Amino acid sequence: MLNASNTPHLANPNGNVSSGGFGQITSTSPGSRTTDERYMRLGFKATF
């Protein structure tokens, strides 16, 4: 199970020194399907 703790993937903080939001993180980084929150992969093996 990936990301079992449901931790958000945060984007980089605002790097513009002259803005009022300097150093603030205001969004999450767009992830792929393998890094999305609460992603599970199941497997099954059958032997006869």
PDB file of C-alpha atoms in Angstrom:
ATOM      1  CA  MET A   1       0.000   0.000   0.000  1.00  0.00           C
ATOM      2  CA  LEU A   2       1.443   3.312  -1.015  1.00  0.00           C
ATOM      3  CA  ASN A   3       0.923   6.418   1.084  1.00  0.00           C
ATOM      4  CA  ALA A   4      -0.927   4.570   3.841  1.00  0.00           C
ATOM      5  CA  SER A   5      -0.729   7.667   6.052  1.00  0.00           C
ATOM      6  CA  ASN A   6      -2.482   9.768   3.361  1.00  0.00           C
ATOM      7  CA  THR A   7       0.286  12.390   3.440  1.00  0.00           C
ATOM      8  CA  PRO A   8      -0.234  15.208   0.911  1.00  0.00           C
ATOM      9  CA  HIS A   9       2.458  15.853  -1.683  1.00  0.00           C
ATOM     10  CA  LEU A  10       3.056  19.585  -1.298  1.00  0.00           C
ATOM     11  CA  ALA A  11       4.358  21.837  -4.048  1.00  0.00           C
ATOM     12  CA  ASN A  12       7.339  24.137  -3.629  1.00  0.00           C
ATOM     13  CA  PRO A  13       6.825  27.260  -1.527  1.00  0.00           C
ATOM     14  CA  ASN A  14       6.388  30.672  -3.158  1.00  0.00           C
ATOM     15  CA  GLY A  15       9.868  31.930  -4.019  1.00  0.00           C
ATOM     16  CA  ASN A  16       8.974  35.510  -4.957  1.00  0.00           C
ATOM     17  CA  VAL A  17      10.535  37.673  -2.224  1.00  0.00           C
ATOM     18  CA  SER A  18       8.509  40.752  -3.126  1.00  0.00           C
ATOM     19  CA  SER A  19       5.117  39.023  -2.800  1.00  0.00           C
ATOM     20  CA  GLY A  20       3.067  38.906   0.370  1.00  0.00           C
ATOM     21  CA  GLY A  21       2.898  35.124   0.213  1.00  0.00           C
ATOM     22  CA  PHE A  22       6.658  34.524   0.270  1.00  0.00           C
ATOM     23  CA  GLY A  23       7.480  31.100   1.667  1.00  0.00           C
ATOM     24  CA  GLN A  24       3.862  29.907   1.728  1.00  0.00           C
ATOM     25  CA  ILE A  25       2.781  26.624   0.174  1.00  0.00           C
ATOM     26  CA  THR A  26      -0.577  27.124  -1.485  1.00  0.00           C
ATOM     27  CA  SER A  27      -0.996  23.988  -3.597  1.00  0.00           C
ATOM     28  CA  THR A  28      -0.156  20.337  -3.915  1.00  0.00           C
ATOM     29  CA  SER A  29       2.131  18.984  -6.587  1.00  0.00           C
ATOM     30  CA  PRO A  30       0.445  17.085  -9.393  1.00  0.00           C
ATOM     31  CA  GLY A  31       1.428  13.476  -8.942  1.00  0.00           C
ATOM     32  CA  SER A  32       1.182  10.444 -11.074  1.00  0.00           C
ATOM     33  CA  ARG A  33      -1.113   7.514 -10.369  1.00  0.00           C
ATOM     34  CA  THR A  34       1.547   5.781  -8.239  1.00  0.00           C
ATOM     35  CA  THR A  35       1.915   8.771  -5.909  1.00  0.00           C
ATOM     36  CA  ASP A  36      -1.748   9.687  -5.445  1.00  0.00           C
ATOM     37  CA  GLU A  37      -3.188   9.576  -1.956  1.00  0.00           C
ATOM     38  CA  ARG A  38      -4.552   6.222  -0.791  1.00  0.00           C
ATOM     39  CA  TYR A  39      -3.381   4.184  -3.757  1.00  0.00           C
ATOM     40  CA  MET A  40      -3.520   0.415  -3.281  1.00  0.00           C
ATOM     41  CA  ARG A  41      -2.180  -2.307  -5.496  1.00  0.00           C
ATOM     42  CA  LEU A  42      -3.348  -5.855  -4.918  1.00  0.00           C
ATOM     43  CA  GLY A  43      -1.842  -9.055  -6.191  1.00  0.00           C
ATOM     44  CA  PHE A  44      -3.072 -12.628  -6.400  1.00  0.00           C
ATOM     45  CA  LYS A  45      -1.156 -15.834  -6.926  1.00  0.00           C
ATOM     46  CA  ALA A  46      -2.786 -19.190  -7.550  1.00  0.00           C
ATOM     47  CA  THR A  47      -0.835 -22.413  -7.750  1.00  0.00           C
ATOM     48  CA  PHE A  48      -2.243 -25.829  -8.561  1.00  0.00           C
TER      49      PHE A  48
END
